PDB file of N, CA and C in Angstrom:
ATOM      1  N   UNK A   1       0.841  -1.177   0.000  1.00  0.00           N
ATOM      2  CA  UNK A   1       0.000   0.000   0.000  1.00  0.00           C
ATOM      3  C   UNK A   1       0.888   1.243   0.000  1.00  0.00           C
ATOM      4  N   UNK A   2       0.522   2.048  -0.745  1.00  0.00           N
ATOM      5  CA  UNK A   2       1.307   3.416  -0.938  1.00  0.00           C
ATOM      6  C   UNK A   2       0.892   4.358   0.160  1.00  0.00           C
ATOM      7  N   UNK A   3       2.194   5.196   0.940  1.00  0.00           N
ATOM      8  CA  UNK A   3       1.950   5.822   2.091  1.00  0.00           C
ATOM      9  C   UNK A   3       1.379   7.154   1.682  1.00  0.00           C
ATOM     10  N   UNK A   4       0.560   7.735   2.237  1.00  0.00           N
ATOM     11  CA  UNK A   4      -0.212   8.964   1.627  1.00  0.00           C
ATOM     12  C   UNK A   4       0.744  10.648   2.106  1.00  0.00           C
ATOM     13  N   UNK A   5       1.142  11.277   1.574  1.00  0.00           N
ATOM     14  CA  UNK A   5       2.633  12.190   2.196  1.00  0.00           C
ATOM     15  C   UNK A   5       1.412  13.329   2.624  1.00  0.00           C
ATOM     16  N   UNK A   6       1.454  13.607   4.334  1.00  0.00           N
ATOM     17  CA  UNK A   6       0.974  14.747   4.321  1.00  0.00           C
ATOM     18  C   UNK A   6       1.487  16.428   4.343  1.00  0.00           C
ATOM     19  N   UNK A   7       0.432  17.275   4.077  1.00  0.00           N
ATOM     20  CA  UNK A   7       1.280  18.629   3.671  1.00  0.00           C
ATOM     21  C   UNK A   7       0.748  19.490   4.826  1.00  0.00           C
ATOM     22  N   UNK A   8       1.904  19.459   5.682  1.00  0.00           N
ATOM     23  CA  UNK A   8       1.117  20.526   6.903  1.00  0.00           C
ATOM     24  C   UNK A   8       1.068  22.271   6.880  1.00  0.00           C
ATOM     25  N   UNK A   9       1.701  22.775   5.762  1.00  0.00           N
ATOM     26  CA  UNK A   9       1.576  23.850   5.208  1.00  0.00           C
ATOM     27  C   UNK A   9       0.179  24.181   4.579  1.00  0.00           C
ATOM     28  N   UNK A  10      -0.563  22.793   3.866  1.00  0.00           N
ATOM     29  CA  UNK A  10      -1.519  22.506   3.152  1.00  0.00           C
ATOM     30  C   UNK A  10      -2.683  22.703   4.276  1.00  0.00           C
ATOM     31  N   UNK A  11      -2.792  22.055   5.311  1.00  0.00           N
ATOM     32  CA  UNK A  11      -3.490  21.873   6.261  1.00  0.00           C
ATOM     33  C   UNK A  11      -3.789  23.560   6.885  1.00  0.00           C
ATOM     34  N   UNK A  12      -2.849  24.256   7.326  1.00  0.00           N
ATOM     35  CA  UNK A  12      -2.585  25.163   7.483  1.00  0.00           C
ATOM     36  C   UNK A  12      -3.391  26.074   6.495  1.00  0.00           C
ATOM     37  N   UNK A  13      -3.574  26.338   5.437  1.00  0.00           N
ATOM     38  CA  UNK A  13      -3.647  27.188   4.475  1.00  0.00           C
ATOM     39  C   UNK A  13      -5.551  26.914   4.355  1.00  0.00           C
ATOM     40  N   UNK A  14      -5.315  25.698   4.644  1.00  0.00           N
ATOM     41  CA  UNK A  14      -6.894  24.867   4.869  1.00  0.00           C
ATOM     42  C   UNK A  14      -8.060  25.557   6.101  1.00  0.00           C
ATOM     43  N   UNK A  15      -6.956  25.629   6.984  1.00  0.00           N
ATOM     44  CA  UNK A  15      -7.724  26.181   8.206  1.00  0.00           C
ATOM     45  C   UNK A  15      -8.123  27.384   8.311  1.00  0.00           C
ATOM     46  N   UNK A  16      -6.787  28.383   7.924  1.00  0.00           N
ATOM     47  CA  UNK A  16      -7.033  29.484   7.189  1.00  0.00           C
ATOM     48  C   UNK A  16      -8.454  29.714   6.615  1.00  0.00           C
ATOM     49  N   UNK A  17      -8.686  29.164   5.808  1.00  0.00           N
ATOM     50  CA  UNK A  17      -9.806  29.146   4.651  1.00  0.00           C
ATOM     51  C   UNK A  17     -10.911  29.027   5.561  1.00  0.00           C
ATOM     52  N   UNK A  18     -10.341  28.538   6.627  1.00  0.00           N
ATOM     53  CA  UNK A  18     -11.938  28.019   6.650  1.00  0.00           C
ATOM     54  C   UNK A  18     -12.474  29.253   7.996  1.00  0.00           C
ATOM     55  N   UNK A  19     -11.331  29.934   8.697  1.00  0.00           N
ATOM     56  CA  UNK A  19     -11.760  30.783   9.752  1.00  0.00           C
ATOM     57  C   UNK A  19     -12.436  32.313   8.472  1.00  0.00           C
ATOM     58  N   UNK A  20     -11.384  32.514   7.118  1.00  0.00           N
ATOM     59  CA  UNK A  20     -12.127  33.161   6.007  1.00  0.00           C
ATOM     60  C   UNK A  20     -13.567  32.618   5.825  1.00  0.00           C
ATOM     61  N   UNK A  21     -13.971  31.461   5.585  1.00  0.00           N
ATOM     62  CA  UNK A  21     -15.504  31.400   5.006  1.00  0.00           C
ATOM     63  C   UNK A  21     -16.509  32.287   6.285  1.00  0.00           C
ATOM     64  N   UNK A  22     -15.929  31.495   7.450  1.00  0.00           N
ATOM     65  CA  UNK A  22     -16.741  32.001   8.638  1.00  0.00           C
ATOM     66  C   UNK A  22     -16.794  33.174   9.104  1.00  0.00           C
ATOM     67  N   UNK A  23     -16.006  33.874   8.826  1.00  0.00           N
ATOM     68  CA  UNK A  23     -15.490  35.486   8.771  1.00  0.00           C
ATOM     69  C   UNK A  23     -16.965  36.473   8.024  1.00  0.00           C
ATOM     70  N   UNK A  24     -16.556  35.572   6.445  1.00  0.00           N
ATOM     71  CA  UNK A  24     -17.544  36.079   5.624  1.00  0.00           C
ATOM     72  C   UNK A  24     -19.062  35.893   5.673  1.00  0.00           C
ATOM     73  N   UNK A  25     -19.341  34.988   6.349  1.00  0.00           N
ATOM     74  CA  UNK A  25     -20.745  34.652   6.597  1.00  0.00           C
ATOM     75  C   UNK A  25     -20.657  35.290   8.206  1.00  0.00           C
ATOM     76  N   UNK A  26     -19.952  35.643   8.523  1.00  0.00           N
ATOM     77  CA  UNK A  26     -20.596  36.404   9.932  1.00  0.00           C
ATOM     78  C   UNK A  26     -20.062  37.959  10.083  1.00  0.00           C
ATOM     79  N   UNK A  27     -19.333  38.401   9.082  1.00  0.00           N
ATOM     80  CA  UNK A  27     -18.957  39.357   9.543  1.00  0.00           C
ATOM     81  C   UNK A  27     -19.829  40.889   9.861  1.00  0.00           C
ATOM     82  N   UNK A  28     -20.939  41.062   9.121  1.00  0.00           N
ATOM     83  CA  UNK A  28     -21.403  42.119   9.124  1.00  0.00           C
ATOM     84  C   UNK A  28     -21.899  42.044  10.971  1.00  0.00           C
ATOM     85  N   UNK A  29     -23.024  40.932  11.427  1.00  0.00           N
ATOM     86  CA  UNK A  29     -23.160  41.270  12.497  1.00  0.00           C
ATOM     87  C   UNK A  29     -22.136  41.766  13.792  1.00  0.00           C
ATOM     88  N   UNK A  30     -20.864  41.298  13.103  1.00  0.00           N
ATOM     89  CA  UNK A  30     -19.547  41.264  13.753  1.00  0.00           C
ATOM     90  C   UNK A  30     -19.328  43.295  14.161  1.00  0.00           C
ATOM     91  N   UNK A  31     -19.628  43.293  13.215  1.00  0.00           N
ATOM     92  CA  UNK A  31     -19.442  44.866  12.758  1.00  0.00           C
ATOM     93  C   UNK A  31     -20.340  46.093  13.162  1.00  0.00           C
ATOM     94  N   UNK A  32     -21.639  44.987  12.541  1.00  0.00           N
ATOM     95  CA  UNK A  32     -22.684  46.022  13.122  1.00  0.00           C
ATOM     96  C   UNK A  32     -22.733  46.303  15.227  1.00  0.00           C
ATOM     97  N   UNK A  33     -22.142  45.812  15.024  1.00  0.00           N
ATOM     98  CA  UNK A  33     -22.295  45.460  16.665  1.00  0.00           C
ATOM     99  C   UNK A  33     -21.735  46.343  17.210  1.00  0.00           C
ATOM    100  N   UNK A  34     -20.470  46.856  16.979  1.00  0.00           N
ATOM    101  CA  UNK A  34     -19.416  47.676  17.219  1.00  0.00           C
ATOM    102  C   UNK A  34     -19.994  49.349  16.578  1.00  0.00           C
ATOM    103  N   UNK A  35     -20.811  49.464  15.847  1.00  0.00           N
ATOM    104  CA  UNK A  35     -21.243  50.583  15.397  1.00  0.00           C
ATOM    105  C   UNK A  35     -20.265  51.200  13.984  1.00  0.00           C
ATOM    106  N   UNK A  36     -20.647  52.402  13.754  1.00  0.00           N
ATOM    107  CA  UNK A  36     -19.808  52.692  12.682  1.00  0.00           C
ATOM    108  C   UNK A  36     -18.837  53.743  12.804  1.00  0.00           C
ATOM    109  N   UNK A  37     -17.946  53.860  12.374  1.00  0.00           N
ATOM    110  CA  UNK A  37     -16.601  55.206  12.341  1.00  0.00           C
ATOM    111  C   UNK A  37     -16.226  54.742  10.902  1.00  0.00           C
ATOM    112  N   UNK A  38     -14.859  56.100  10.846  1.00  0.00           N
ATOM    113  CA  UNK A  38     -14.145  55.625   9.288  1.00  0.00           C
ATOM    114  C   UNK A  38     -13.487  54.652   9.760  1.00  0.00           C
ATOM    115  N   UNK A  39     -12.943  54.843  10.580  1.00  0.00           N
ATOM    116  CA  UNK A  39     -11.776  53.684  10.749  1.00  0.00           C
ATOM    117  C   UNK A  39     -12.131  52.175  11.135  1.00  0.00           C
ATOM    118  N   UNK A  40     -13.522  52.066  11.619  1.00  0.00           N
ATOM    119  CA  UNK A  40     -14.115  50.742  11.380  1.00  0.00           C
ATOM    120  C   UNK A  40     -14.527  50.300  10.437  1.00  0.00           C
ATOM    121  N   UNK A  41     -15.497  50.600   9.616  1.00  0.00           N
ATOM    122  CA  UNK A  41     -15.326  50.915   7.883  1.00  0.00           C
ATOM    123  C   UNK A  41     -14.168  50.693   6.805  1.00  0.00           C
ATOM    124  N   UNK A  42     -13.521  51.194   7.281  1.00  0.00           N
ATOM    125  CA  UNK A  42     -12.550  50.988   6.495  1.00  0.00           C
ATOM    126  C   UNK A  42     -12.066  49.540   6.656  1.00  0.00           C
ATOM    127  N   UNK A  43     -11.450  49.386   7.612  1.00  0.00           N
ATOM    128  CA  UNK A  43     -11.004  48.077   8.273  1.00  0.00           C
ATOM    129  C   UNK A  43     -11.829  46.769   7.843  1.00  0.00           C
ATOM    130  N   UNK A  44     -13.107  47.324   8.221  1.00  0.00           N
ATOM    131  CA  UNK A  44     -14.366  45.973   7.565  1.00  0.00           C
ATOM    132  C   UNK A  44     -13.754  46.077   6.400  1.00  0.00           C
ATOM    133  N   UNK A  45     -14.197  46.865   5.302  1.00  0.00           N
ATOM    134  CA  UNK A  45     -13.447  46.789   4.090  1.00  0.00           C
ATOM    135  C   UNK A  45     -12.691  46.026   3.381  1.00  0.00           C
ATOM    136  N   UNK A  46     -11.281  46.232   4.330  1.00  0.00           N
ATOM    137  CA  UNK A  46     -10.196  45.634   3.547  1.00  0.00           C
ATOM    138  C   UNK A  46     -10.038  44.239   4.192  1.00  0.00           C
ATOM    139  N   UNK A  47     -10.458  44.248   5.285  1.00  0.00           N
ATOM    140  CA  UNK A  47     -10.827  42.894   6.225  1.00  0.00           C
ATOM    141  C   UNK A  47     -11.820  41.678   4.950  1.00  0.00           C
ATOM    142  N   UNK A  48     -12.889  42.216   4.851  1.00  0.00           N
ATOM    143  CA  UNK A  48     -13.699  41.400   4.295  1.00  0.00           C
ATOM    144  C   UNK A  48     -12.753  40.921   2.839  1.00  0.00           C
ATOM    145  N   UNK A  49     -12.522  41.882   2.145  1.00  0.00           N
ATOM    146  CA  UNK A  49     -11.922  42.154   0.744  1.00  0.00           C
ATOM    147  C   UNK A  49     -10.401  40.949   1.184  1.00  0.00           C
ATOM    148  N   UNK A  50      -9.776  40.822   1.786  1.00  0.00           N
ATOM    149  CA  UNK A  50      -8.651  40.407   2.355  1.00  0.00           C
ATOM    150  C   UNK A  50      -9.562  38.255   2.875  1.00  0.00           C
ATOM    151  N   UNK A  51     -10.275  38.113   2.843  1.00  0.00           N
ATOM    152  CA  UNK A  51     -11.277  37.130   3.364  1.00  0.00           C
ATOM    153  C   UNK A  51     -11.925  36.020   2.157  1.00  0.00           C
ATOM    154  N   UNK A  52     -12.160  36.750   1.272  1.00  0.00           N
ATOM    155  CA  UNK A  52     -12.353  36.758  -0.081  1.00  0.00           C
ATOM    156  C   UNK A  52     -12.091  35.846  -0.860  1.00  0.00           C
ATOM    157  N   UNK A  53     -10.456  35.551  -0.403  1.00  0.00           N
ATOM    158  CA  UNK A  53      -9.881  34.052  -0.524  1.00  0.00           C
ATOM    159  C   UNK A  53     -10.044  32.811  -0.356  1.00  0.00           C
ATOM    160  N   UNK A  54     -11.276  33.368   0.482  1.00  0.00           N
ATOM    161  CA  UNK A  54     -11.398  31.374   0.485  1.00  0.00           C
ATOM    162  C   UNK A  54     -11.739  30.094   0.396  1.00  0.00           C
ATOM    163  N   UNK A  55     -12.471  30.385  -0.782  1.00  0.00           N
ATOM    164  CA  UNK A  55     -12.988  29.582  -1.775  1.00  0.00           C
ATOM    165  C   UNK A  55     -11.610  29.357  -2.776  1.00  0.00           C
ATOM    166  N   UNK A  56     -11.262  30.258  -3.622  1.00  0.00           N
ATOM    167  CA  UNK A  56     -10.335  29.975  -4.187  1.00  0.00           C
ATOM    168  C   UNK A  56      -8.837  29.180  -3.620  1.00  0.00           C
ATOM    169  N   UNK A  57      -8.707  29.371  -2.038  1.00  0.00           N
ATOM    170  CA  UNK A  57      -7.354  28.577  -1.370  1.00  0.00           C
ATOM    171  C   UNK A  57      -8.077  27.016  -1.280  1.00  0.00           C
ATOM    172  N   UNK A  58      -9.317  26.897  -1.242  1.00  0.00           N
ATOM    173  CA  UNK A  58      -9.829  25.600  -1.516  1.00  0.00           C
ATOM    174  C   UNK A  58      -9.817  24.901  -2.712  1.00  0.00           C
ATOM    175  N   UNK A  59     -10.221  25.471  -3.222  1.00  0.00           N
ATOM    176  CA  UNK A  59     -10.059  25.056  -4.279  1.00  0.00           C
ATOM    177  C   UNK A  59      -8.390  25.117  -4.703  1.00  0.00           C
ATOM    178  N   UNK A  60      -7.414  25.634  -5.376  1.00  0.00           N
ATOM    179  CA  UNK A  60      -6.197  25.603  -4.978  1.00  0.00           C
ATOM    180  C   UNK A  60      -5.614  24.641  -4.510  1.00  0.00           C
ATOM    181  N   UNK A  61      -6.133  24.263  -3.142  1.00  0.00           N
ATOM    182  CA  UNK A  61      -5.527  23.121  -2.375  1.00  0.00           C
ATOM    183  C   UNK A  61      -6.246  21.898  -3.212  1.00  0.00           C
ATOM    184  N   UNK A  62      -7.441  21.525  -3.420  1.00  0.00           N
ATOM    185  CA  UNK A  62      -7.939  20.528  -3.873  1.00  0.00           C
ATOM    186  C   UNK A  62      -6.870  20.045  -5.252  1.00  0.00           C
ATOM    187  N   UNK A  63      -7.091  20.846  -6.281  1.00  0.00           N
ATOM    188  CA  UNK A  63      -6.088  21.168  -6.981  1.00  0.00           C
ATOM    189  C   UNK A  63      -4.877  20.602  -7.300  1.00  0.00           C
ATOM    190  N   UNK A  64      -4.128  21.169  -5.904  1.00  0.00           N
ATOM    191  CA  UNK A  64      -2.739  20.622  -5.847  1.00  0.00           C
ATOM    192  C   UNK A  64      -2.942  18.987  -5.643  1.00  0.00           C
ATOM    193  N   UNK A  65      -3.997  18.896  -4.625  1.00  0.00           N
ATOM    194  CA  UNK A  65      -3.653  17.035  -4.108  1.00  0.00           C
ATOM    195  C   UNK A  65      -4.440  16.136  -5.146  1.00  0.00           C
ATOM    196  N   UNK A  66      -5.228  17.014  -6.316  1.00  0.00           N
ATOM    197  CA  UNK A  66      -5.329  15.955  -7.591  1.00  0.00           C
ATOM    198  C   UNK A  66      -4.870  15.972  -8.564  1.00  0.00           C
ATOM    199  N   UNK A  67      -3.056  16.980  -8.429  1.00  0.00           N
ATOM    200  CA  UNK A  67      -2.442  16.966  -9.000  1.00  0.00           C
ATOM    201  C   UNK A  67      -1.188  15.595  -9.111  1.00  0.00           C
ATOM    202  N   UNK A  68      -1.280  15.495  -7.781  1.00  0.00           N
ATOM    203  CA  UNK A  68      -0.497  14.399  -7.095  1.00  0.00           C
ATOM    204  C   UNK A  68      -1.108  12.779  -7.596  1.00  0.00           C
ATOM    205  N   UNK A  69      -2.318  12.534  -8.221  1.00  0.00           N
ATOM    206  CA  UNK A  69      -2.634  11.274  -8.421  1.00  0.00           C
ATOM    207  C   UNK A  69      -2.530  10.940  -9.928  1.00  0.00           C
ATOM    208  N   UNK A  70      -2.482  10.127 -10.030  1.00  0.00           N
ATOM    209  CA  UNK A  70      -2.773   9.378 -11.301  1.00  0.00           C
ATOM    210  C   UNK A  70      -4.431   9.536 -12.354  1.00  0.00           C
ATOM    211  N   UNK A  71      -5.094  10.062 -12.815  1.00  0.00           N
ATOM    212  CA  UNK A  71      -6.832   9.842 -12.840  1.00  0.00           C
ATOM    213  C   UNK A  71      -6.855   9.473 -14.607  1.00  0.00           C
ATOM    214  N   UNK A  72      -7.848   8.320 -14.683  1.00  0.00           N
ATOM    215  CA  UNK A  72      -8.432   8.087 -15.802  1.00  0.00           C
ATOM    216  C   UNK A  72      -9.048   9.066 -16.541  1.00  0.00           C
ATOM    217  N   UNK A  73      -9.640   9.513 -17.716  1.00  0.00           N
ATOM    218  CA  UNK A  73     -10.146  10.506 -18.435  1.00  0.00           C
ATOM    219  C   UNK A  73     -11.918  10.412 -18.044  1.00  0.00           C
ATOM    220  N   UNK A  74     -11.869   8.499 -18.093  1.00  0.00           N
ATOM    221  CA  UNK A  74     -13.466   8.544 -17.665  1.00  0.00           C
ATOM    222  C   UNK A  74     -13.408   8.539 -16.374  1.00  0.00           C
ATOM    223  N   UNK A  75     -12.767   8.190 -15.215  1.00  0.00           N
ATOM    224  CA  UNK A  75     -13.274   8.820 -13.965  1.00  0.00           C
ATOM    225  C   UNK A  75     -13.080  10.243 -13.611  1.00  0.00           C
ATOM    226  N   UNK A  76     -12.440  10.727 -14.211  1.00  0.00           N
ATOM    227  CA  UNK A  76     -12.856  12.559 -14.220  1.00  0.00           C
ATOM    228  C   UNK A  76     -14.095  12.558 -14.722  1.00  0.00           C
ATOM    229  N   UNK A  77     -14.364  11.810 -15.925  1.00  0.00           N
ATOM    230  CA  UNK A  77     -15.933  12.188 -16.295  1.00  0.00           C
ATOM    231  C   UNK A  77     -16.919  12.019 -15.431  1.00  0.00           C
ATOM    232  N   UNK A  78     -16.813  10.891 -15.298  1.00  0.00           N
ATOM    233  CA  UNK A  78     -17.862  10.662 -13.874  1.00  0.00           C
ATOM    234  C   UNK A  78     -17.350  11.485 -12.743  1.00  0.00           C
ATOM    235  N   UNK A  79     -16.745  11.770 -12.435  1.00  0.00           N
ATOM    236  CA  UNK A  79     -16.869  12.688 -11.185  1.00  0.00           C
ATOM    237  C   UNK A  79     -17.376  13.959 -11.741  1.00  0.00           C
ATOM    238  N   UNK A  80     -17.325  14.569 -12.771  1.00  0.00           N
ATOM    239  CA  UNK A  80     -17.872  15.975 -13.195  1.00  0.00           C
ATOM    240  C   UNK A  80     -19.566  15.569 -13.676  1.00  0.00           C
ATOM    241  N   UNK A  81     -19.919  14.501 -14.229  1.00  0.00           N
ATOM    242  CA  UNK A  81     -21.073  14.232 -13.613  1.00  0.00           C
ATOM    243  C   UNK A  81     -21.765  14.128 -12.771  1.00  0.00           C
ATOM    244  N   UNK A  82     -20.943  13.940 -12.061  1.00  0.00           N
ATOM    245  CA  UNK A  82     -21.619  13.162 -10.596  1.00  0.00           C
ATOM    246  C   UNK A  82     -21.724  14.578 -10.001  1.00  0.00           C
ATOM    247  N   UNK A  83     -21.291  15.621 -10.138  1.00  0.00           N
ATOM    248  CA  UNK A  83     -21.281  16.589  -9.413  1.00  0.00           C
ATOM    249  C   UNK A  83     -22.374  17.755 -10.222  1.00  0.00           C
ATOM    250  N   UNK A  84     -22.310  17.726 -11.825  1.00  0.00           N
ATOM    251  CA  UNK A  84     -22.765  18.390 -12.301  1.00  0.00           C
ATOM    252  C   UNK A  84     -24.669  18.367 -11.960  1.00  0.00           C
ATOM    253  N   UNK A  85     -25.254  17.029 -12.572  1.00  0.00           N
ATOM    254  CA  UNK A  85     -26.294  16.411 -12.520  1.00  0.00           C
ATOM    255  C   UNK A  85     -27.440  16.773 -11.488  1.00  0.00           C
ATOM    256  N   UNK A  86     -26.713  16.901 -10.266  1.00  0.00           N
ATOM    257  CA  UNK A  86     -27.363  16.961  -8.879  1.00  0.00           C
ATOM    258  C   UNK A  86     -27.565  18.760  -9.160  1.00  0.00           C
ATOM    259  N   UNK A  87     -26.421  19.354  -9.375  1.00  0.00           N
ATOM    260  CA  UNK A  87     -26.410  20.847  -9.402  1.00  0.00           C
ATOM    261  C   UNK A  87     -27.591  21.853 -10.375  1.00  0.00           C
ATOM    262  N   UNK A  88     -27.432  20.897 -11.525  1.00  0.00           N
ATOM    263  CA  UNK A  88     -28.309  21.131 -12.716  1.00  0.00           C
ATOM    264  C   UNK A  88     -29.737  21.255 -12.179  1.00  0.00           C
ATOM    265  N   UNK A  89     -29.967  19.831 -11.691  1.00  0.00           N
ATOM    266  CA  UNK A  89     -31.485  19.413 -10.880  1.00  0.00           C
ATOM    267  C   UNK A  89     -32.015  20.559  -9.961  1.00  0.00           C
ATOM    268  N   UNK A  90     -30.980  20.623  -8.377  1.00  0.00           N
ATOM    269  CA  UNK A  90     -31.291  21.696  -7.676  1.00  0.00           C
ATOM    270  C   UNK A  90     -31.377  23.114  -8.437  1.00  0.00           C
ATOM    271  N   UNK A  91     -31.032  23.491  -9.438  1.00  0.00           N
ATOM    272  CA  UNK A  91     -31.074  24.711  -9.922  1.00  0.00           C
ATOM    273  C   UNK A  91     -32.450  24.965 -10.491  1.00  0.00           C
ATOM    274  N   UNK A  92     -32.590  23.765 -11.520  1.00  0.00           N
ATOM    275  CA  UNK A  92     -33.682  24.261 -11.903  1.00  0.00           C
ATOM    276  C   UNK A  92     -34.714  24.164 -11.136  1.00  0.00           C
ATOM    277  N   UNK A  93     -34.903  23.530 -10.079  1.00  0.00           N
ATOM    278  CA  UNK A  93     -35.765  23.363  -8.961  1.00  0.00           C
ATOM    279  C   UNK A  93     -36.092  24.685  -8.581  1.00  0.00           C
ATOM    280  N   UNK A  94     -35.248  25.187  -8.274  1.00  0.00           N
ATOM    281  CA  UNK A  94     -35.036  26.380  -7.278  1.00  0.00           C
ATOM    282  C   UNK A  94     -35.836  27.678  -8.313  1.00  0.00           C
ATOM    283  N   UNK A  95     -35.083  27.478  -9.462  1.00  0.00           N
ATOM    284  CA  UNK A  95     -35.084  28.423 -10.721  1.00  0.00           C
ATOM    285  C   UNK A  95     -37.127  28.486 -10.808  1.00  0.00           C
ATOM    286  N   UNK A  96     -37.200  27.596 -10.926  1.00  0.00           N
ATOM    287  CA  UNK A  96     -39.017  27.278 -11.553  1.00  0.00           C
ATOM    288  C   UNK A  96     -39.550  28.027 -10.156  1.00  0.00           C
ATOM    289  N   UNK A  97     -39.192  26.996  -8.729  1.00  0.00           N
ATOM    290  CA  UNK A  97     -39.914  27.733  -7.574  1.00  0.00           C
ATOM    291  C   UNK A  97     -39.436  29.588  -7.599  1.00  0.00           C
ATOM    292  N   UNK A  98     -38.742  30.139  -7.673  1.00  0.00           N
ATOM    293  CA  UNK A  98     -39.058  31.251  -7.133  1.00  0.00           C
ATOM    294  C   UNK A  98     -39.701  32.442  -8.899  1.00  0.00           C
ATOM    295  N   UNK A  99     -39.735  31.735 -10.111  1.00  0.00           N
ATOM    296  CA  UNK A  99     -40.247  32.074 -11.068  1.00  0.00           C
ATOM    297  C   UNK A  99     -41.716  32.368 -10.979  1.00  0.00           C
ATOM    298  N   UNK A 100     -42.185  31.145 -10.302  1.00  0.00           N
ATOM    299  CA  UNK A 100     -43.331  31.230  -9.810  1.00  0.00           C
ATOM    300  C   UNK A 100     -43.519  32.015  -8.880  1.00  0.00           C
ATOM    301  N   UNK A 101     -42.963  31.988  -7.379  1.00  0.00           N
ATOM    302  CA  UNK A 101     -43.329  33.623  -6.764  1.00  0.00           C
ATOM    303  C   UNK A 101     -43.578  34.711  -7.348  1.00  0.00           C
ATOM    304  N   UNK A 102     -42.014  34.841  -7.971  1.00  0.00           N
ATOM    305  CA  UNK A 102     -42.309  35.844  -8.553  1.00  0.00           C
ATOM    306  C   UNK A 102     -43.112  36.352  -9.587  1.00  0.00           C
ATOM    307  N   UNK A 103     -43.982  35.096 -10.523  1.00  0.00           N
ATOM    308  CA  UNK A 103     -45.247  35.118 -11.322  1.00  0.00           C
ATOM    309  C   UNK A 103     -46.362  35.958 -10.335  1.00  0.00           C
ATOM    310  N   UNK A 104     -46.518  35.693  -8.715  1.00  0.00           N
ATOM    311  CA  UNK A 104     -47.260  35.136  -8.500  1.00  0.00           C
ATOM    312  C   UNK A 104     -47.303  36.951  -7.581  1.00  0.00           C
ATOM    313  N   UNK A 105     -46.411  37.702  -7.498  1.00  0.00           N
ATOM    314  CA  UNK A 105     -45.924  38.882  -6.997  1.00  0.00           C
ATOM    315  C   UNK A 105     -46.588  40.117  -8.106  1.00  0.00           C
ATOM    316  N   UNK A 106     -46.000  39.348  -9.361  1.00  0.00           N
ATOM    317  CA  UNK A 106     -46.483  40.322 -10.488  1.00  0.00           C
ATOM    318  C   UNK A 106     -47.796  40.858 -10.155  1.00  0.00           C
ATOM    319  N   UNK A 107     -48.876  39.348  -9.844  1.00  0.00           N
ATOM    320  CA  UNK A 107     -50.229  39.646 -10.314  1.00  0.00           C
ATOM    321  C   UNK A 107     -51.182  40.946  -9.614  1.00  0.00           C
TER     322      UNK A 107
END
């Protein structure tokens, strides 16, 4: 069995990312809380803007460690199926339900 090499820089950069997602999904109450000035403002700003990253360091990282394997042409396919299919479905799901609200807003 082949030993799997871990990347603790990788891990690192991972965690990162992930105190960024949570940042971004909480930050305004973070903020609002504290009230407003320039210099809080501002800071949110370049704070959030600086946060931004981290989807893309995920992705990135994913990236790198399926750079590291070997992959067939058809199991990439199937995995971009497998991922696409479900996405397609929920969309248009979603797409029709709020078409209809909003049909339903017009009247």
């Amino acid at each position: 069995m082949s030993e799997k090499r871990r990347y603790i820089w990788l891990d690192i950069i991972k965690i990162l990312a992930c105190f960024f997602v949570i940042i971004n999904h909480s930050h305004t109450r973070l903020f609002d809380a504290a009230g407003y000035s320039l210099g809080l403002v501002t800071f949110d700003a370049v704070f959030f803007s600086i946060c931004k990253i981290a989807v893309p360091l995920f992705v990135m990282a994913t990236g790198f460690l399926s750079l590291q394997k070997e992959v067939s042409f058809k199991k990439t396919l199937l995995r971009i199926v497998r991922i696409l299919v479900p996405l397609i479905l929920v969309s248009a799901y979603y797409l029709h339900k709020h078409m209809l609200e909003l049909k339903f807003l017009m009247k």
